[in-house]
PDB file of C-alpha atoms and ligand atoms in Angstrom:
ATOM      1  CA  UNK A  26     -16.402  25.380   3.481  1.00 93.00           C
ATOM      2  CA  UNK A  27     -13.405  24.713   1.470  1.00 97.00           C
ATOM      3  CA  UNK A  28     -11.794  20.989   2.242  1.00 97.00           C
ATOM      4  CA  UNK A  29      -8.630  19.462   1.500  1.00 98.00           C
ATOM      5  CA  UNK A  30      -8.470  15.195   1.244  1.00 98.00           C
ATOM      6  CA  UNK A  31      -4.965  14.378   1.800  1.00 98.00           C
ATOM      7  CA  UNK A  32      -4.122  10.498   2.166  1.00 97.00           C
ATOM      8  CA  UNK A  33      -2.550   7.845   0.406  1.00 97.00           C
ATOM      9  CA  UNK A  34      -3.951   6.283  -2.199  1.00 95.00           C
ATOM     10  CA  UNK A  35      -6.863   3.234  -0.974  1.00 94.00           C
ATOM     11  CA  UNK A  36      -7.122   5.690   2.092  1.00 96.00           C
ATOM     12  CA  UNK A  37     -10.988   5.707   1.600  1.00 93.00           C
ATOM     13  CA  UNK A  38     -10.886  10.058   0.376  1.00 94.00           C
ATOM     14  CA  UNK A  39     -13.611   8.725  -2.447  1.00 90.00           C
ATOM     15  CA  UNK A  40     -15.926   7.446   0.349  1.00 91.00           C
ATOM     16  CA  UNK A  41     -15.587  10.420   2.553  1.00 95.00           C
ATOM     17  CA  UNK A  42     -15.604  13.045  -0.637  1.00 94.00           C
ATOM     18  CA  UNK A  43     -19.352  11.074  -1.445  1.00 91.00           C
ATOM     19  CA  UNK A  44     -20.391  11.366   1.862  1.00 94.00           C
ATOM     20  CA  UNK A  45     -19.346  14.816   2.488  1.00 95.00           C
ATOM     21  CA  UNK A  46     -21.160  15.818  -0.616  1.00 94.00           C
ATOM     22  CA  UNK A  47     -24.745  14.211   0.565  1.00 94.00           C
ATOM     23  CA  UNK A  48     -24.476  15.815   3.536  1.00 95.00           C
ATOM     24  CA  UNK A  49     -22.954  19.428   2.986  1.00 94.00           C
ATOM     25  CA  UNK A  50     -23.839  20.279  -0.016  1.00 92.00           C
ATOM     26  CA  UNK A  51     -20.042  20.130  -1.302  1.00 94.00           C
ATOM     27  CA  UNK A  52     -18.886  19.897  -4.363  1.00 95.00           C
ATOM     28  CA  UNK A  53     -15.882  17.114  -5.187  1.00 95.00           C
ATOM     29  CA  UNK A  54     -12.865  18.158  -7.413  1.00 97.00           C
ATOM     30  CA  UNK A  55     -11.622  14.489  -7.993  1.00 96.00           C
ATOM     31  CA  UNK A  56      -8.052  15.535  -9.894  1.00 97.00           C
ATOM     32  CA  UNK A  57      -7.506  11.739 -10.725  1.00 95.00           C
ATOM     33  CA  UNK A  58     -11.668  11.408 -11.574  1.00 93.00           C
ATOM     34  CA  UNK A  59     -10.964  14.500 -14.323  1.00 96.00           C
ATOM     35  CA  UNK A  60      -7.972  13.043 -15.643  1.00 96.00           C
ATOM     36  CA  UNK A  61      -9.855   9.571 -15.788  1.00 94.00           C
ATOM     37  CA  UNK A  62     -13.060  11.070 -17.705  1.00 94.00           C
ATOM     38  CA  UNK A  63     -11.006  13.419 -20.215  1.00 96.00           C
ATOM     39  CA  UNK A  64      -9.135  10.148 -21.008  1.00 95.00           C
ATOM     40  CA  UNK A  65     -12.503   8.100 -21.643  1.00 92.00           C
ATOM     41  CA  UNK A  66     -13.343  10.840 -23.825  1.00 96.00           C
ATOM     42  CA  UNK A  67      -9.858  10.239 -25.814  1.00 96.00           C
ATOM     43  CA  UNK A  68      -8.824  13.688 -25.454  1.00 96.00           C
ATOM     44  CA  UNK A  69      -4.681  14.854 -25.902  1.00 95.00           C
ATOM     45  CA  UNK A  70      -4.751  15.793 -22.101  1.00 94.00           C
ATOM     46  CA  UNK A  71      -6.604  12.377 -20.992  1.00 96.00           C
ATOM     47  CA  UNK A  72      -3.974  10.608 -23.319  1.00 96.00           C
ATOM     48  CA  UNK A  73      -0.983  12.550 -22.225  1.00 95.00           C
ATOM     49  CA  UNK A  74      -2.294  12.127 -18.730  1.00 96.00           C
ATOM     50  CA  UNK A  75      -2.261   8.139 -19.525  1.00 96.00           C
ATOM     51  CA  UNK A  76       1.360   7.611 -19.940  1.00 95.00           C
ATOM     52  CA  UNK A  77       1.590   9.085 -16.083  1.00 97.00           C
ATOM     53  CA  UNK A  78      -1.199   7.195 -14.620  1.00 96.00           C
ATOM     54  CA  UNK A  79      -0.267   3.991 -16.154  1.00 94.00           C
ATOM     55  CA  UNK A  80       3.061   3.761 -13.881  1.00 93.00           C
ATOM     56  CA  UNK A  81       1.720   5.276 -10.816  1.00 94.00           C
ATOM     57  CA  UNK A  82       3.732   8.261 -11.117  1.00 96.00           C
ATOM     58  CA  UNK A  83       2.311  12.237 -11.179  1.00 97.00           C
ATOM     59  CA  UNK A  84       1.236  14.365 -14.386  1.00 98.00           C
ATOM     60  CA  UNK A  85       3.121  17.163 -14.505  1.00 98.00           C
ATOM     61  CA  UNK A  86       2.357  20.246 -12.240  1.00 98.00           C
ATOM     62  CA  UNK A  87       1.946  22.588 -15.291  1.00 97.00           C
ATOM     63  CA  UNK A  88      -1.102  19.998 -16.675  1.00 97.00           C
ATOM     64  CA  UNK A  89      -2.710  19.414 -13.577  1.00 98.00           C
ATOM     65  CA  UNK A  90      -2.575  23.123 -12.081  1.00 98.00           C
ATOM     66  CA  UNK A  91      -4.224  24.522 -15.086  1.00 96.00           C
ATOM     67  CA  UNK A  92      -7.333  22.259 -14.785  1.00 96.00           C
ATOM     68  CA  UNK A  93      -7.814  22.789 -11.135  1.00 98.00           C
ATOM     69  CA  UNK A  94      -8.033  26.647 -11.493  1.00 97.00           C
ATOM     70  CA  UNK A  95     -10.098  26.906 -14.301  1.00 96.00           C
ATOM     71  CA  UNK A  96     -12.045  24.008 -12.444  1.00 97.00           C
ATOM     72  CA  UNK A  97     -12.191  26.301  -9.363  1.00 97.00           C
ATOM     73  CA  UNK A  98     -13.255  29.071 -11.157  1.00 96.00           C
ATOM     74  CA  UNK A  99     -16.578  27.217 -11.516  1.00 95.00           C
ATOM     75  CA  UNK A 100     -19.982  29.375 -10.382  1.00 95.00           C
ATOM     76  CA  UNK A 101     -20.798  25.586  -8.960  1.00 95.00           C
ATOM     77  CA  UNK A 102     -17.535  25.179  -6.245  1.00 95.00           C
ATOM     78  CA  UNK A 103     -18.309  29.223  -5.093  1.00 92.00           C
ATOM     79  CA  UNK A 104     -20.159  27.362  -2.242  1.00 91.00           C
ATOM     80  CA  UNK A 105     -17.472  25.515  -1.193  1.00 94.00           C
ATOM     81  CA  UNK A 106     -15.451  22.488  -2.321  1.00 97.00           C
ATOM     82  CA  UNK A 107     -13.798  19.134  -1.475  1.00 97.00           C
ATOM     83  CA  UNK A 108     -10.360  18.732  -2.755  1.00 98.00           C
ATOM     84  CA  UNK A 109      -9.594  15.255  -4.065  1.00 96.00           C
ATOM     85  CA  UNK A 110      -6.334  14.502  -5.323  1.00 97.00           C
ATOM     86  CA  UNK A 111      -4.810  17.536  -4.978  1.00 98.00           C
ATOM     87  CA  UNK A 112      -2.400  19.087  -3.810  1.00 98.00           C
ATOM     88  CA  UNK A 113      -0.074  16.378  -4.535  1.00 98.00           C
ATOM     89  CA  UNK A 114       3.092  18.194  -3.628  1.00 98.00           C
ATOM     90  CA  UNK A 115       4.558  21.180  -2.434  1.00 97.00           C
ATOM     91  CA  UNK A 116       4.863  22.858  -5.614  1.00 98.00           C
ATOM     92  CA  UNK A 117       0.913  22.175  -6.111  1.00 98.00           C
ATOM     93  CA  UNK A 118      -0.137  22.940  -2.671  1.00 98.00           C
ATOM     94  CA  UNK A 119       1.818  26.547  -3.451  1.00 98.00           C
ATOM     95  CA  UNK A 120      -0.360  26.831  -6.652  1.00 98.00           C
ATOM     96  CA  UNK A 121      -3.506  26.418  -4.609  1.00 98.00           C
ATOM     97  CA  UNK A 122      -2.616  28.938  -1.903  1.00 97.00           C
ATOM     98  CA  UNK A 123      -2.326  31.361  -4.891  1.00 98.00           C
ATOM     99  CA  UNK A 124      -5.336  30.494  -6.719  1.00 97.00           C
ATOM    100  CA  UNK A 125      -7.159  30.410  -3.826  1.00 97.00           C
ATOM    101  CA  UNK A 126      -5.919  34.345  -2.276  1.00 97.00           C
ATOM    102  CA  UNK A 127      -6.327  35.133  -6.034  1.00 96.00           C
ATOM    103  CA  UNK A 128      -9.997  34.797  -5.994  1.00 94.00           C
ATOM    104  CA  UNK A 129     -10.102  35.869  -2.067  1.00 95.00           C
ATOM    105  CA  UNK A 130     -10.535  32.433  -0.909  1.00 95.00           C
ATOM    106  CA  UNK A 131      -9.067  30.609   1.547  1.00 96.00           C
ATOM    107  CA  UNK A 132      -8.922  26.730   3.108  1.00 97.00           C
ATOM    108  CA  UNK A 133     -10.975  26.040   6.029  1.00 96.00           C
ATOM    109  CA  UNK A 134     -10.114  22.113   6.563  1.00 97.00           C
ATOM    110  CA  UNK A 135      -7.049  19.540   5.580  1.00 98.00           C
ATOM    111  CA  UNK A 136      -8.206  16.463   6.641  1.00 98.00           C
ATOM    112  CA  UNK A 137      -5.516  13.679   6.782  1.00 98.00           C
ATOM    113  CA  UNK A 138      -6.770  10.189   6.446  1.00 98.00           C
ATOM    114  CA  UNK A 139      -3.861   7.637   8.267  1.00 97.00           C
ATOM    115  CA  UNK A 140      -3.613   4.273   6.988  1.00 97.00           C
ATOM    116  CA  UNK A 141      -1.141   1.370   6.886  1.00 94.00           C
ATOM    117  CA  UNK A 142       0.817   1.561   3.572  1.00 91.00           C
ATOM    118  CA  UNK A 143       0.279  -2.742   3.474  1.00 90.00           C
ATOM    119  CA  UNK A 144      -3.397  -2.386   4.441  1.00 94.00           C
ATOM    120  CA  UNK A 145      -3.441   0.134   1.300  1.00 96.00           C
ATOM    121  CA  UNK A 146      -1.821  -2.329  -0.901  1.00 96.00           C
ATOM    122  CA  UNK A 147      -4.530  -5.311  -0.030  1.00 95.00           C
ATOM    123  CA  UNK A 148      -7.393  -2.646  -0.432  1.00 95.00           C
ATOM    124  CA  UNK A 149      -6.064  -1.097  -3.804  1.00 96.00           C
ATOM    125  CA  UNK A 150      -5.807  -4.561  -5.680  1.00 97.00           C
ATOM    126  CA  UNK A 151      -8.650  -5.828  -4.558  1.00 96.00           C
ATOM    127  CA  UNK A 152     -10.964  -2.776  -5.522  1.00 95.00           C
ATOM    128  CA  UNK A 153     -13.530  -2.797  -8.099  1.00 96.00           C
ATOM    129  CA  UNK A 154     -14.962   0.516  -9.675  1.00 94.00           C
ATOM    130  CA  UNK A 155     -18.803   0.699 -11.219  1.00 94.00           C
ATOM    131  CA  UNK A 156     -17.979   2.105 -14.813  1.00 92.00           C
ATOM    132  CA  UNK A 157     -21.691   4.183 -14.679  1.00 91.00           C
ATOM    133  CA  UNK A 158     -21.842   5.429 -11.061  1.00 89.00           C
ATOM    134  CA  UNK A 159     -17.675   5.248  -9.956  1.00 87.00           C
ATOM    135  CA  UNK A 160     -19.245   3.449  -6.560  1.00 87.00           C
ATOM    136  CA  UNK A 161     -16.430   1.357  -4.804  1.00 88.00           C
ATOM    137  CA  UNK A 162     -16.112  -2.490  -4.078  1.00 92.00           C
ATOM    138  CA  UNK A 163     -14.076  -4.460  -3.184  1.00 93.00           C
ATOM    139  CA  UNK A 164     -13.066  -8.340  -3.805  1.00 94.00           C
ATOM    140  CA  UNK A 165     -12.925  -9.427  -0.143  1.00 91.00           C
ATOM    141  CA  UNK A 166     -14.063  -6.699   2.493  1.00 89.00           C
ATOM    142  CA  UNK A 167     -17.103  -5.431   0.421  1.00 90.00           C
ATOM    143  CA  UNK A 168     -18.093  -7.659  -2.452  1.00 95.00           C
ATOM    144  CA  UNK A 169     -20.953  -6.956  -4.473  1.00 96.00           C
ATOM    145  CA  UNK A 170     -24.363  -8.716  -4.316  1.00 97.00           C
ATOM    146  CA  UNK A 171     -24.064  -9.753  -7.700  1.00 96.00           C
ATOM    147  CA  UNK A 172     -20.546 -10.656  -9.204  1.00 95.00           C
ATOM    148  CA  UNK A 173     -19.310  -8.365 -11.494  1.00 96.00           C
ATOM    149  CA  UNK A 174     -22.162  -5.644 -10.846  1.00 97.00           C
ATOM    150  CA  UNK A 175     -22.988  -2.469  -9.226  1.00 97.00           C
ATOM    151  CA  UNK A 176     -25.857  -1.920  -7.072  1.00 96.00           C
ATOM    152  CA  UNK A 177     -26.977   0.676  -9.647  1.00 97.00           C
ATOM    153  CA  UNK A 178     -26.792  -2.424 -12.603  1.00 97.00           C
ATOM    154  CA  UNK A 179     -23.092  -0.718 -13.479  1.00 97.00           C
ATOM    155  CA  UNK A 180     -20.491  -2.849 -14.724  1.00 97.00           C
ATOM    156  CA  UNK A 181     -17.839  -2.957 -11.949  1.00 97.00           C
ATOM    157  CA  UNK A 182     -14.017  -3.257 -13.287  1.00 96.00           C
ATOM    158  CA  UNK A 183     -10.756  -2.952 -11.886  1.00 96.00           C
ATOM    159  CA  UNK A 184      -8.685   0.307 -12.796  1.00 93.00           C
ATOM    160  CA  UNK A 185      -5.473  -0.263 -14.625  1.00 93.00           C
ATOM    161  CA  UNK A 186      -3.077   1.568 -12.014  1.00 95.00           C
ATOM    162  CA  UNK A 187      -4.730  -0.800  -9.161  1.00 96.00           C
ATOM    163  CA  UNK A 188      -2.572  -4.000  -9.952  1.00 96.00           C
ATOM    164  CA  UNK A 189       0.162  -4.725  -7.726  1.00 95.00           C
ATOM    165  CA  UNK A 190       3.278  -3.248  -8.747  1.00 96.00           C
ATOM    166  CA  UNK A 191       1.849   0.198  -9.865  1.00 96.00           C
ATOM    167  CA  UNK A 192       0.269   0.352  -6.343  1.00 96.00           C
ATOM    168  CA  UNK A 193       3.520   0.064  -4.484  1.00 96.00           C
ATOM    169  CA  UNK A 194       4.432   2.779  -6.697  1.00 96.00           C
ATOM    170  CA  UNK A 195       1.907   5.344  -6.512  1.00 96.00           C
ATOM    171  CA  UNK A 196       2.447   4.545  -2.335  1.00 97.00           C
ATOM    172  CA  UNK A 197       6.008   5.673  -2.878  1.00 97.00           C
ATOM    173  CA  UNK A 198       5.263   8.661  -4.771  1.00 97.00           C
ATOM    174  CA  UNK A 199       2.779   9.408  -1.853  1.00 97.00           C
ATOM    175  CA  UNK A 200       5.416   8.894   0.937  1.00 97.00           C
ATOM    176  CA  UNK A 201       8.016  10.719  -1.298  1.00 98.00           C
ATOM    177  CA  UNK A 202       5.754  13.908  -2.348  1.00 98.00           C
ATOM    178  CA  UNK A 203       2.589  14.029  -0.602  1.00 98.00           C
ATOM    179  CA  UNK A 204       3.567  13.215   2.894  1.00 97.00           C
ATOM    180  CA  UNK A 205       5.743  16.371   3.353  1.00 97.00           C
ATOM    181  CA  UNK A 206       2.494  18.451   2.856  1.00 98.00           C
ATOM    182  CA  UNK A 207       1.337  17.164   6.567  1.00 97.00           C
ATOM    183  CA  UNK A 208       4.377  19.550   7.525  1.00 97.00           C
ATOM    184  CA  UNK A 209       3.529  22.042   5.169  1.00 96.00           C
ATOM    185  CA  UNK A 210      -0.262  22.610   6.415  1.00 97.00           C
ATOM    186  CA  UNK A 211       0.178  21.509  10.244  1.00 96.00           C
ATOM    187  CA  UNK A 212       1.300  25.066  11.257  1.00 96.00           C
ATOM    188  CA  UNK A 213      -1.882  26.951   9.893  1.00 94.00           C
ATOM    189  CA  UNK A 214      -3.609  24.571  12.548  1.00 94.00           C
ATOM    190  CA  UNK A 215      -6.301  23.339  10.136  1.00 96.00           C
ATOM    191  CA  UNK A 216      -4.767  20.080   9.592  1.00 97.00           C
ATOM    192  CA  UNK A 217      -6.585  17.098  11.076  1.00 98.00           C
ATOM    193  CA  UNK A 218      -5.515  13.656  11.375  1.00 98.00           C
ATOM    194  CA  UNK A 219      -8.416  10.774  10.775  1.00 98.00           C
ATOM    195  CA  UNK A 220      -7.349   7.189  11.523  1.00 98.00           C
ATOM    196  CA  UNK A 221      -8.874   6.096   8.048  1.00 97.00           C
ATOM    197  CA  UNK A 222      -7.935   2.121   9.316  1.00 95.00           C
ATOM    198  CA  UNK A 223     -11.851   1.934  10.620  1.00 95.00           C
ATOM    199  CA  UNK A 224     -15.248   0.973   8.480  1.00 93.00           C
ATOM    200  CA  UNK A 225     -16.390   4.418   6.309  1.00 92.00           C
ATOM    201  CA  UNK A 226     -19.540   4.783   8.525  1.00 96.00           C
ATOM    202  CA  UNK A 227     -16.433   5.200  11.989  1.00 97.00           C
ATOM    203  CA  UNK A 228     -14.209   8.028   9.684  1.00 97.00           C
ATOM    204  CA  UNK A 229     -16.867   9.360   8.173  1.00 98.00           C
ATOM    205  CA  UNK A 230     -18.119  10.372  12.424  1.00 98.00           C
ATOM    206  CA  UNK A 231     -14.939  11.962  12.649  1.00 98.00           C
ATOM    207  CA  UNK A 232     -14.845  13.546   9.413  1.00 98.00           C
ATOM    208  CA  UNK A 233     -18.000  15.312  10.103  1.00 97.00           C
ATOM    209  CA  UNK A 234     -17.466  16.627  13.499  1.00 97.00           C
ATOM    210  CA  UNK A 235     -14.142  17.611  12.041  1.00 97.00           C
ATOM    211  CA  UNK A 236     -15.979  19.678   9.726  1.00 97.00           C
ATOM    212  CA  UNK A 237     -18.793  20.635  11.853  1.00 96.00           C
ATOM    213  CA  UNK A 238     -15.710  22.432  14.613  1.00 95.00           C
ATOM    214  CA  UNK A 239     -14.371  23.924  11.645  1.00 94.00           C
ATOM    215  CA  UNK A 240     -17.442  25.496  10.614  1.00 88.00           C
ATOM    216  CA  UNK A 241     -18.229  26.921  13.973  1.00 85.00           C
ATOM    217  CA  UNK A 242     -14.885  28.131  14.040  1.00 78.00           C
ATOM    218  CA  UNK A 243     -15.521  30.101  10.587  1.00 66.00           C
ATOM    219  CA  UNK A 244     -18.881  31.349  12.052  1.00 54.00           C
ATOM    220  CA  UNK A 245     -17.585  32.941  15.472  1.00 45.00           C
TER     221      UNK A 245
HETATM  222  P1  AMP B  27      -6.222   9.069  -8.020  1.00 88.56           P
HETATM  223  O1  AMP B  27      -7.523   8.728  -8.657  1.00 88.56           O
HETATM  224  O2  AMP B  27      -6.302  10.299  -7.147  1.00 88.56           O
HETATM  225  O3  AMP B  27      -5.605   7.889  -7.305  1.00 88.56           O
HETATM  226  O4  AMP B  27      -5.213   9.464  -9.197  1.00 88.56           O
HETATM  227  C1  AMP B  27      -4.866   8.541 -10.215  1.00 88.56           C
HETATM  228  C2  AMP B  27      -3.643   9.051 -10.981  1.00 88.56           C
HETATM  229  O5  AMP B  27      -3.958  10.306 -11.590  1.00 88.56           O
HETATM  230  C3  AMP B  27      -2.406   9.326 -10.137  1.00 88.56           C
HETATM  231  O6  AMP B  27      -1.642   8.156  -9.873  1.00 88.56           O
HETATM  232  C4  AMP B  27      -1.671  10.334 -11.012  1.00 88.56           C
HETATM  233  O7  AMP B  27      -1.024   9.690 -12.097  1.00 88.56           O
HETATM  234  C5  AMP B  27      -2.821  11.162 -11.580  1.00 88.56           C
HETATM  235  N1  AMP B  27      -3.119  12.313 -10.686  1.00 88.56           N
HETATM  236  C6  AMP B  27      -4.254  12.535  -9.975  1.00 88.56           C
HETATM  237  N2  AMP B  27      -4.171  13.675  -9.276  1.00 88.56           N
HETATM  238  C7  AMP B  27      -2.943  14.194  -9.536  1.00 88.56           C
HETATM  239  C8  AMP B  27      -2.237  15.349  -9.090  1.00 88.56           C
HETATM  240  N3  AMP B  27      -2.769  16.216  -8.217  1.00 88.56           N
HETATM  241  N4  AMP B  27      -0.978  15.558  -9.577  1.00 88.56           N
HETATM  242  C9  AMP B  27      -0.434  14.719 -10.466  1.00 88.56           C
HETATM  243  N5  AMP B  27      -1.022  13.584 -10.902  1.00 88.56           N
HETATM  244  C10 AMP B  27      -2.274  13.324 -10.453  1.00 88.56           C
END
């Protein structure tokens, strides 16, 4: 089962990829995840990728492209794979359609999680991120037990590109490049639309029987 996440950012595609994972056996290609880890690691691409992040706006196609294939070339994703991240825009989504017909593969799912850009905004800057685990918090609607800390004894922090003005950003760049992709995958009719607005435990229903019709429809 090969899966697509589209949403805005805050749309709750982290949540879903995790569950997804537990319960199919999927493996999660987080583009903004890879980008975050090569940059922990100081390397060129994670600092190049920096400058991008920082403002909300997209690393170039070229960069991000190249990791994803040689990502998807991995033994691990021949079972089947959750997009995160990417495509991003059209240009992208035509580099996956030829990566993935290279390798004779082929998308069985787009699932698009719906949200209210302002609900995005309050769920963005409030968000807190465990540095050891990358589980999700958040200030008001899902605190931690202990302030500051993970479940897991993680240090939770708050990302740099979640603060207020680079969120309204990286909401336009969604509604400006990743939004058109709805049009661009509705026609192969395996676009679905989620109403990500509800608690994770709601979507995540949805999300599963979304994937469990899809399967069936792979299988007959
Ligand atoms: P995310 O964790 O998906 O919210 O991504 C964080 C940031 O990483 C984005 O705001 C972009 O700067 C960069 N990024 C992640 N995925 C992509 C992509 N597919 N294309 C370009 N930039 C990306």
């Amino acid at each position: 089962m090969n899966v697509v996440l589209l949403g805005p950012p805050g749309a709750g595609k982290g949540t879903q990829a995790e569950r997804l994972i537990e319960k199919y056996g999927l493996v999660q290609v987080a583009t903004g995840d890879m980008f975050r880890a090569a940059l922990s690691q100081r390397t060129p691409m994670g600092l190049e990728a920096k400058k991008y992040m920082d403002s909300g706006s997209l690393v170039p196609d070229e960069v991000v492209e190249g990791l994803v294939e040689e990502r998807l070339a991995g033994d691990d994703v021949a079972g089947g794979f959750i997009l995160d991240g990417f495509p991003r825009n059209a240009h992208q989504a035509e580099a996956l359609d030829r990566i993935l017909s290279e390798s004779g593969r082929a998308l069985d799912l787009v699932l698009n999680i719906v949200v209210d850009p302002e609900v995005l905004v309050k769920r963005l800057t409030g968000r807190r991120v465990c540095r050891d685990c990358g589980g999700n918090y958040h200030m008001v609607f899902g605190p931690p037990e202990v302030e500051g800390q993970c479940s897991c004894g993680g240090e939770l922090y708050q990302r740099d590109d979640d603060n207020e003005e680079t969120v309204r950003n990286r909401l336009e760049v969604y509604r400006d490049q990743t939004q058109p992709l709805i049009d661009f995958y509705r026609p192969s009719g395996k676009l679905v639309d989620i109403d990500g607005s509800r608690s994770p435990d709601e979507v995540f229903a949805d999300v599963a029987s979304a994937v469990d019709r899809a399967g069936s429809a792979g299988v007959a």
